[in-house]
Coordinates of C-alpha atoms in Angstrom, one line a residue:
M1298 CA -0.1 0.1 -0.1
N1299 CA 1.2 3.3 -1.1
T1300 CA 1.7 6.0 1.9
I1301 CA 1.8 8.9 -0.4
F1302 CA -1.5 10.6 -1.0
K1303 CA -2.4 13.4 -3.6
T1304 CA -5.9 15.4 -3.7
V1305 CA -7.9 15.0 -6.9
S1306 CA -7.3 18.9 -7.4
S1307 CA -3.7 18.1 -7.8
S1308 CA -4.6 16.0 -10.9
H1309 CA -6.5 18.8 -12.7
I1310 CA -5.8 19.8 -16.5
S1311 CA -7.3 21.6 -18.8
I1312 CA -6.8 22.3 -22.4
S1313 CA -8.2 24.3 -25.1
Q1314 CA -8.1 24.1 -28.9
L1315 CA -9.8 26.2 -31.7
M1316 CA -11.5 23.7 -34.2
L1317 CA -10.2 24.0 -37.7
P1318 CA -11.8 23.1 -41.2
S1319 CA -8.7 20.3 -41.3
H1320 CA -10.3 18.7 -38.2
T1321 CA -13.7 17.8 -39.8
N1322 CA -15.3 14.7 -41.0
F1323 CA -17.3 14.1 -44.1
S1324 CA -20.4 15.9 -42.7
G1325 CA -18.5 19.0 -41.7
K1326 CA -18.5 18.2 -38.1
I1327 CA -15.5 17.8 -36.0
H1328 CA -14.1 14.3 -36.6
G1329 CA -14.8 12.0 -33.7
G1330 CA -11.1 10.5 -34.0
F1331 CA -9.7 14.0 -33.7
I1332 CA -11.8 14.4 -30.5
L1333 CA -10.3 11.0 -29.4
S1334 CA -6.9 11.8 -30.0
L1335 CA -7.1 14.9 -27.9
L1336 CA -9.0 12.8 -25.3
D1337 CA -5.8 10.6 -25.0
Q1338 CA -3.4 13.3 -24.7
I1339 CA -5.2 15.0 -21.9
A1340 CA -5.7 11.5 -20.4
F1341 CA -2.0 11.1 -20.3
A1342 CA -1.2 14.5 -19.1
C1343 CA -3.7 14.3 -16.2
A1344 CA -2.2 10.8 -15.2
S1345 CA 1.2 11.4 -15.5
K1346 CA 0.9 14.8 -13.6
F1347 CA -0.8 12.7 -10.9
S1348 CA 1.7 9.7 -10.7
G1349 CA 4.9 11.6 -11.4
N1350 CA 5.5 8.7 -14.1
Y1351 CA 5.2 8.0 -17.8
C1352 CA 1.6 6.6 -18.3
V1353 CA 0.0 4.5 -20.8
T1354 CA -3.7 3.9 -21.9
A1355 CA -5.2 0.7 -20.7
S1356 CA -8.5 1.3 -21.8
V1357 CA -10.9 3.7 -23.0
D1358 CA -13.9 2.9 -21.0
T1359 CA -16.4 5.4 -22.1
V1360 CA -16.7 8.0 -24.9
N1361 CA -20.3 9.6 -25.0
F1362 CA -20.6 12.0 -27.9
L1363 CA -23.4 14.3 -26.9
K1364 CA -23.4 17.1 -29.4
P1365 CA -21.4 17.7 -32.3
I1366 CA -18.5 20.2 -32.5
E1367 CA -18.4 23.0 -35.2
V1368 CA -15.7 24.4 -37.0
G1369 CA -14.5 27.6 -35.1
E1370 CA -15.7 26.5 -31.8
L1371 CA -13.2 26.7 -29.1
V1372 CA -12.9 23.3 -27.4
T1373 CA -12.1 22.8 -23.7
M1374 CA -11.2 19.5 -22.3
K1375 CA -11.0 19.3 -18.3
A1376 CA -9.6 16.1 -16.7
S1377 CA -9.0 14.7 -13.2
V1378 CA -8.2 11.7 -11.4
N1379 CA -11.5 9.9 -10.4
Y1380 CA -10.2 6.8 -9.1
V1381 CA -6.8 5.1 -8.2
G1382 CA -5.9 1.3 -7.8
K1383 CA -2.3 0.2 -7.4
S1384 CA -0.8 1.3 -10.6
S1385 CA -4.2 2.4 -12.6
M1386 CA -6.1 5.5 -12.6
I1387 CA -9.4 6.2 -13.9
I1388 CA -9.3 9.7 -15.8
G1389 CA -12.6 11.6 -16.0
I1390 CA -12.7 14.0 -18.9
R1391 CA -15.4 16.8 -19.8
V1392 CA -15.5 18.4 -23.2
E1393 CA -17.2 21.6 -24.0
A1394 CA -17.3 23.6 -27.1
E1395 CA -17.7 27.4 -26.9
N1396 CA -19.0 29.6 -29.7
I1397 CA -16.7 32.2 -29.5
Q1398 CA -18.8 34.7 -31.1
T1399 CA -21.9 34.3 -28.8
G1400 CA -20.1 32.8 -25.8
V1401 CA -22.7 29.7 -25.7
V1402 CA -21.1 26.8 -24.3
K1403 CA -22.2 23.3 -24.9
H1404 CA -21.2 19.9 -23.0
C1405 CA -20.4 17.7 -26.1
N1406 CA -18.4 14.7 -24.5
S1407 CA -17.7 12.7 -21.3
S1408 CA -15.0 10.2 -21.4
Y1409 CA -13.3 7.7 -18.7
F1410 CA -10.0 6.5 -19.7
T1411 CA -8.0 3.9 -17.6
M1412 CA -4.3 4.8 -17.4
V1413 CA -1.5 2.7 -16.0
S1414 CA 1.8 4.3 -14.4
K1415 CA 4.9 2.9 -15.6
D1416 CA 8.4 3.1 -14.2
K1417 CA 11.7 3.7 -16.1
E1418 CA 12.2 0.0 -16.9
G1419 CA 8.6 0.0 -18.3
N1420 CA 6.9 -2.0 -15.3
N1421 CA 3.6 -1.0 -13.6
S1422 CA 4.7 1.5 -10.7
L1423 CA 2.4 2.4 -7.7
V1424 CA 0.3 5.6 -7.8
P1425 CA -0.5 7.8 -4.8
G1426 CA -3.6 7.3 -3.0
L1427 CA -6.3 9.8 -3.8
I1428 CA -7.9 12.2 -1.2
L1429 CA -11.2 13.0 -1.8
K1430 CA -12.1 16.5 -0.4
T1431 CA -15.7 17.2 -2.0
L1432 CA -19.0 15.1 -2.2
K1433 CA -18.4 15.6 -6.2
E1434 CA -14.9 13.9 -5.9
V1435 CA -16.6 11.0 -3.6
S1436 CA -19.4 10.5 -6.1
R1437 CA -17.0 10.3 -9.0
Y1438 CA -14.8 7.8 -7.1
E1439 CA -18.0 5.6 -6.1
N1440 CA -19.1 5.8 -9.8
S1441 CA -15.9 4.5 -10.9
V1442 CA -16.1 1.6 -8.4
R1443 CA -19.3 0.7 -9.8
Q1444 CA -18.2 0.9 -13.4
L1445 CA -15.1 -1.4 -12.5
A1446 CA -17.6 -4.1 -11.0
L1447 CA -19.7 -3.9 -14.1
K1448 CA -16.7 -4.3 -16.5
K1449 CA -15.7 -7.4 -14.4
E1450 CA -19.4 -8.8 -14.7
R1451 CA -19.3 -8.1 -18.5
E1452 CA -16.0 -10.0 -18.8
Y1453 CA -17.4 -13.0 -16.9
Q1454 CA -20.7 -13.2 -18.9
K1455 CA -18.6 -13.2 -22.2
G1456 CA -17.0 -16.8 -21.2
I1457 CA -20.5 -18.3 -20.6
A1458 CA -22.7 -18.2 -23.7
T1459 CA -24.9 -21.4 -23.8
F1460 CA -27.4 -22.9 -25.9
A1461 CA -30.3 -21.5 -23.7
T1462 CA -28.7 -17.9 -24.3
I1463 CA -29.1 -18.7 -28.3
E1464 CA -32.5 -20.3 -27.7
S1465 CA -33.6 -17.1 -26.1
I1466 CA -32.1 -15.0 -29.0
L1467 CA -34.0 -17.0 -31.5
S1468 CA -37.5 -17.2 -29.7
S1469 CA -37.4 -13.5 -28.9
N1470 CA -38.5 -10.7 -31.6
H1471 CA -36.5 -8.1 -29.5
Y1472 CA -33.4 -8.7 -31.5
N1473 CA -32.7 -7.7 -35.2
V1474 CA -30.7 -11.1 -35.9
K1475 CA -30.7 -14.2 -37.8
V1476 CA -28.7 -17.3 -36.6
E1477 CA -27.7 -19.7 -39.3
L1478 CA -25.3 -22.2 -37.4
E1479 CA -23.1 -24.3 -39.7

């Protein structure tokens, strides 16, 4: 168990970038892949700042694209550590886009990245413990614990597909699927 503890606020990182025409997809909106790249960068910066080590992305647990981002909007991403394990951290990121002419701000994305701290040899490295100072921080930590439990349950369920599962799919009209086993 690590004896060093840091506050959530010590992990706070914010970046802003103006969205350019070169960042668009075929429909003229900002490309989701471009936003994902920025999300990965801020998750790395947040995790590395908190842990004091190089960090790698272990998983992208959630990316919810809520509203499209337009060319000319100023995108601001805010990240913080929501949860820590032994060497891993869950980084929560909020993405907002501001119309710089009108000042209207919209929440466009929420994301959760699991990052792992590495030492100079590339081995997993202990991260500081987390000091929770606000009810919002406690709520985010608790939500992360629940998400981890759900993730473990999903992994377990993947390994237990049975004939009964296939039968329930075939007998239900809730699924848009046809099974043609060979």
